[in-house]
Coordinates of C-alpha atoms in Angstrom, one line a residue:
X1 CA 17.6 2.1 6.0
X2 CA 16.7 -0.6 3.5
X3 CA 19.0 -0.5 0.4
X4 CA 16.0 0.1 -1.8
X5 CA 15.3 3.4 0.0
X6 CA 18.7 4.8 -0.9
X7 CA 18.2 3.6 -4.5
X8 CA 14.9 5.4 -4.7
X9 CA 15.6 8.7 -3.1
X10 CA 19.1 9.5 -4.5
X11 CA 18.9 11.9 -7.5
X12 CA 15.4 10.9 -8.7
X13 CA 15.7 13.2 -11.8
X14 CA 18.6 11.2 -13.1
X15 CA 16.1 8.5 -14.2
X16 CA 14.0 9.5 -17.2
X17 CA 11.4 6.8 -16.9
X18 CA 8.8 6.3 -14.1
X19 CA 9.8 4.0 -11.3
X20 CA 7.5 1.3 -9.9
X21 CA 8.2 -0.3 -6.5
X22 CA 7.1 -3.9 -6.7
X23 CA 6.8 -6.5 -4.0
X24 CA 4.4 -9.0 -2.4
X25 CA 1.7 -7.9 0.2
X26 CA 3.2 -6.7 3.4
X27 CA 6.7 -6.1 1.9
X28 CA 6.7 -2.4 2.9
X29 CA 6.0 -0.6 -0.3
X30 CA 3.7 2.0 1.2
X31 CA 6.1 2.7 4.1
X32 CA 9.0 3.0 1.6
X33 CA 7.1 5.6 -0.5
X34 CA 6.0 7.5 2.5
X35 CA 9.6 7.9 3.8
X36 CA 10.8 8.7 0.3
X37 CA 8.2 11.5 -0.1
X38 CA 9.3 13.0 3.2
X39 CA 12.9 12.8 2.1
X40 CA 12.1 14.5 -1.3
X41 CA 10.2 17.3 0.5
X42 CA 13.3 17.9 2.6
X43 CA 15.4 18.1 -0.6
X44 CA 13.1 20.9 -1.8
X45 CA 11.0 19.1 -4.4
X46 CA 7.3 19.5 -4.7
X47 CA 5.5 16.2 -4.0
X48 CA 2.0 15.1 -4.9
X49 CA 0.9 11.8 -3.3
X50 CA -2.0 9.8 -4.7
X51 CA -3.2 6.8 -2.7
X52 CA -5.1 4.7 -5.2
X53 CA -7.0 2.5 -2.8
X54 CA -8.6 5.6 -1.3
X55 CA -10.2 6.7 -4.6
X56 CA -14.0 6.1 -4.2
X57 CA -16.1 4.2 -6.7
X58 CA -17.8 7.6 -7.5
X59 CA -14.8 8.6 -9.6
X60 CA -16.3 8.6 -13.0
X61 CA -14.5 11.5 -14.8
X62 CA -11.3 13.5 -14.7
X63 CA -13.1 16.2 -12.7
X64 CA -14.0 13.5 -10.1
X65 CA -10.4 12.3 -10.0
X66 CA -9.0 15.7 -9.5
X67 CA -11.4 16.4 -6.7
X68 CA -10.5 13.1 -5.0
X69 CA -6.8 13.8 -5.3
X70 CA -7.4 17.2 -3.8
X71 CA -6.3 19.6 -6.5
X72 CA -8.2 22.5 -8.0
X73 CA -9.1 22.1 -11.7
X74 CA -7.6 19.5 -13.9
X75 CA -5.0 17.1 -12.3
X76 CA -2.6 17.1 -15.2
X77 CA -2.8 20.9 -15.6
X78 CA -2.1 21.4 -11.9
X79 CA 1.0 19.2 -12.1
X80 CA 2.1 21.0 -15.3
X81 CA 1.7 24.4 -13.6
X82 CA 3.7 23.2 -10.5
X83 CA 6.5 21.9 -12.8
X84 CA 6.8 25.3 -14.6
X85 CA 8.3 26.7 -11.4
X86 CA 10.2 23.7 -9.9
X87 CA 10.8 20.0 -9.9
X88 CA 7.8 17.8 -9.0
X89 CA 7.6 14.2 -7.9
X90 CA 4.2 12.5 -8.3
X91 CA 3.9 9.5 -6.0
X92 CA 1.1 7.0 -6.6
X93 CA 0.7 4.2 -4.0
X94 CA -1.2 0.9 -4.1
X95 CA -2.1 0.8 -7.8
X96 CA -3.0 -2.9 -7.2
X97 CA -6.1 -1.9 -5.3
X98 CA -7.6 -0.8 -8.7
X99 CA -6.2 -3.7 -10.8
X100 CA -8.6 -5.9 -12.8
X101 CA -8.7 -8.7 -10.2
X102 CA -10.1 -6.4 -7.5
X103 CA -11.8 -3.5 -9.4
X104 CA -14.2 -5.1 -11.9
X105 CA -16.9 -2.6 -12.5
X106 CA -15.4 0.9 -12.2
X107 CA -13.2 3.0 -14.4
X108 CA -10.9 4.4 -11.7
X109 CA -7.7 2.8 -12.9
X110 CA -8.4 3.8 -16.6
X111 CA -8.8 7.4 -15.5
X112 CA -5.8 7.4 -13.2
X113 CA -3.6 5.7 -15.9
X114 CA -4.6 8.2 -18.5
X115 CA -3.6 11.0 -16.1
X116 CA -0.3 9.6 -14.9
X117 CA 0.7 8.5 -18.4
X118 CA 0.3 12.1 -19.6
X119 CA 2.0 13.4 -16.4
X120 CA 5.0 11.2 -17.2
X121 CA 5.6 13.3 -20.3
X122 CA 5.8 16.6 -18.5
X123 CA 9.2 18.2 -18.2
X124 CA 10.5 18.6 -14.6
X125 CA 8.2 15.8 -13.4
X126 CA 9.1 12.3 -12.2
X127 CA 6.6 9.5 -11.4
X128 CA 7.1 6.9 -8.6
X129 CA 4.5 4.2 -8.2
X130 CA 3.9 1.1 -6.1
X131 CA 2.1 -2.1 -7.0
X132 CA 2.0 -5.7 -5.9
X133 CA 4.2 -7.7 -8.3
X134 CA 1.5 -10.1 -9.4
X135 CA -1.1 -7.4 -10.3
X136 CA 1.5 -5.4 -12.1
X137 CA 2.3 -8.3 -14.4
X138 CA -1.3 -9.5 -14.7
X139 CA -3.0 -6.2 -15.6
X140 CA -1.8 -5.2 -19.1
X141 CA -2.8 -1.5 -18.5
X142 CA 0.3 -1.0 -16.3
X143 CA 2.6 -1.8 -19.3
X144 CA 1.8 1.5 -21.0
X145 CA 3.8 3.2 -18.3
X146 CA 7.1 1.8 -19.6
X147 CA 8.4 2.0 -16.0
X148 CA 11.6 0.8 -14.4
X149 CA 11.0 -1.8 -11.7
X150 CA 12.5 -1.6 -8.2
X151 CA 11.8 -4.9 -6.6
X152 CA 11.4 -4.7 -2.8
X153 CA 13.2 -7.7 -1.4
X154 CA 12.3 -9.4 1.9
X155 CA 14.3 -8.4 5.0
X156 CA 17.5 -10.4 5.4
X157 CA 17.2 -13.4 7.7
X158 CA 20.1 -12.1 9.9
X159 CA 18.4 -8.7 10.3
X160 CA 15.1 -10.3 11.4
X161 CA 16.9 -12.7 13.8
X162 CA 18.8 -9.9 15.4
X163 CA 15.6 -7.9 15.9
X164 CA 13.8 -10.8 17.4
X165 CA 16.6 -11.6 19.8
X166 CA 16.7 -7.9 20.8
X167 CA 13.1 -8.3 21.9
X168 CA 13.9 -11.4 23.9
X169 CA 12.5 -13.9 21.5
X170 CA 14.1 -17.3 21.5
X171 CA 14.4 -17.7 17.8
X172 CA 15.5 -21.3 17.9
X173 CA 12.1 -22.2 19.5
X174 CA 9.9 -20.5 16.8
X175 CA 7.7 -22.7 14.6
X176 CA 9.4 -23.9 11.4
X177 CA 9.3 -21.4 8.6
X178 CA 8.1 -18.5 10.8
X179 CA 11.3 -16.5 10.5
X180 CA 11.0 -16.6 6.7
X181 CA 7.5 -15.2 7.0
X182 CA 8.7 -12.5 9.3
X183 CA 11.0 -11.2 6.6
X184 CA 7.9 -9.3 5.4
X185 CA 7.8 -6.1 7.5
X186 CA 4.0 -6.2 7.9
X187 CA 4.2 -9.8 9.4
X188 CA 7.1 -8.7 11.6
X189 CA 5.2 -5.7 12.9
X190 CA 2.1 -7.8 13.8
X191 CA 4.3 -10.5 15.4
X192 CA 5.8 -7.9 17.8
X193 CA 2.3 -6.8 18.8
X194 CA 1.0 -10.3 19.6
X195 CA 4.1 -12.2 20.8
X196 CA 4.0 -13.8 24.2
X197 CA 6.4 -16.5 25.5
X198 CA 7.0 -19.3 25.0
X199 CA 8.3 -18.9 21.5
X200 CA 7.2 -22.3 20.3
X201 CA 3.5 -21.3 20.8
X202 CA 3.8 -18.3 18.4
X203 CA 1.4 -18.2 15.4
X204 CA 3.1 -19.8 12.5
X205 CA 1.2 -18.3 9.5
X206 CA 0.2 -14.8 8.4
X207 CA -3.5 -15.7 8.9
X208 CA -2.8 -16.9 12.4
X209 CA -0.9 -13.7 13.2
X210 CA -3.8 -11.6 12.0
X211 CA -6.2 -13.7 13.9
X212 CA -4.1 -13.3 17.1
X213 CA -4.1 -9.5 16.5
X214 CA -7.8 -9.5 16.1
X215 CA -8.3 -11.5 19.3
X216 CA -5.9 -9.2 21.1
X217 CA -8.0 -6.1 20.4
X218 CA -11.5 -7.6 20.8
X219 CA -13.2 -8.5 24.1
X220 CA -14.0 -12.1 24.7
X221 CA -17.2 -13.4 23.1
X222 CA -17.4 -10.3 20.9
X223 CA -20.0 -11.8 18.6
X224 CA -21.5 -8.5 17.5
X225 CA -18.0 -7.1 16.5
X226 CA -17.3 -10.3 14.6
X227 CA -20.6 -10.0 12.7
X228 CA -19.9 -6.3 12.1
X229 CA -16.5 -7.2 10.5
X230 CA -18.2 -9.6 8.2
X231 CA -20.7 -7.0 7.1
X232 CA -18.0 -4.4 6.6
X233 CA -16.0 -6.9 4.4
X234 CA -19.1 -7.7 2.4
X235 CA -19.9 -4.0 1.8
X236 CA -16.3 -3.3 0.8
X237 CA -16.5 -6.1 -1.8
X238 CA -19.8 -4.9 -3.2
X239 CA -18.5 -1.3 -3.5
X240 CA -15.0 -2.4 -4.6
X241 CA -13.6 0.0 -2.0
X242 CA -11.1 -0.5 0.8
X243 CA -12.2 2.5 2.8
X244 CA -15.8 3.3 3.9
X245 CA -17.2 6.5 5.3
X246 CA -18.9 6.6 8.7
X247 CA -22.1 7.4 7.0
X248 CA -22.0 4.1 5.1
X249 CA -20.9 2.2 8.2
X250 CA -23.9 3.6 10.1
X251 CA -26.2 1.8 7.7
X252 CA -25.0 -1.6 8.9
X253 CA -27.1 -3.2 11.6
X254 CA -24.4 -4.4 14.0
X255 CA -22.2 -1.3 13.9
X256 CA -24.1 0.6 16.5
X257 CA -23.9 -2.3 18.9
X258 CA -20.2 -2.6 18.2

């Protein structure tokens, strides 16, 4: 297990302030919180998970927020009621998806911040959050949390090298700088999906790795699928959402062909 995992899950109620897990894209923040939530459930705590990037742009009020999170009635009141009978951990992942650089026109982050700021004051409740480092520092709304930062460090080079060699990768032949990139768990995960000998021909950047993964899962000359992906990306940008319903996707011209 990563050392940050043990730091996070051990006696979470010994820390009076919220904890925010920080790191660059692909550093494993969501995976860490998912494992931590499972661990806390096993320890007997109640756990409420909120995935910020799945909140739709139709969240305009506290009632909308509660409905999207999946609780009956008011979100803060529901957490307070749960905390009256036992210890509660509220986990909020991917706050950066609602930060001001990505979410310009909606009030989702303001509503969520108001709720979790109040939740942080409830006895028997602890908050654990995740956010990209840059967004957390850039969006001043996050500062009202007065949270303790847990910085998620890249995987050690020796660990990555050992994993690569265990999969038969000749690490000495990899493009310059690739091992340093593979210290990010997401990049390492993609690499193992697309790797094919010889090692020196491996994609050397994250963009190249993602492109290789794209090509691996698409048929040759899949023009319609490529166009569909562009239309989906455009719609996501317009709606400021990272998830789209099937109903919305069906309105795109090339989706049916894809």
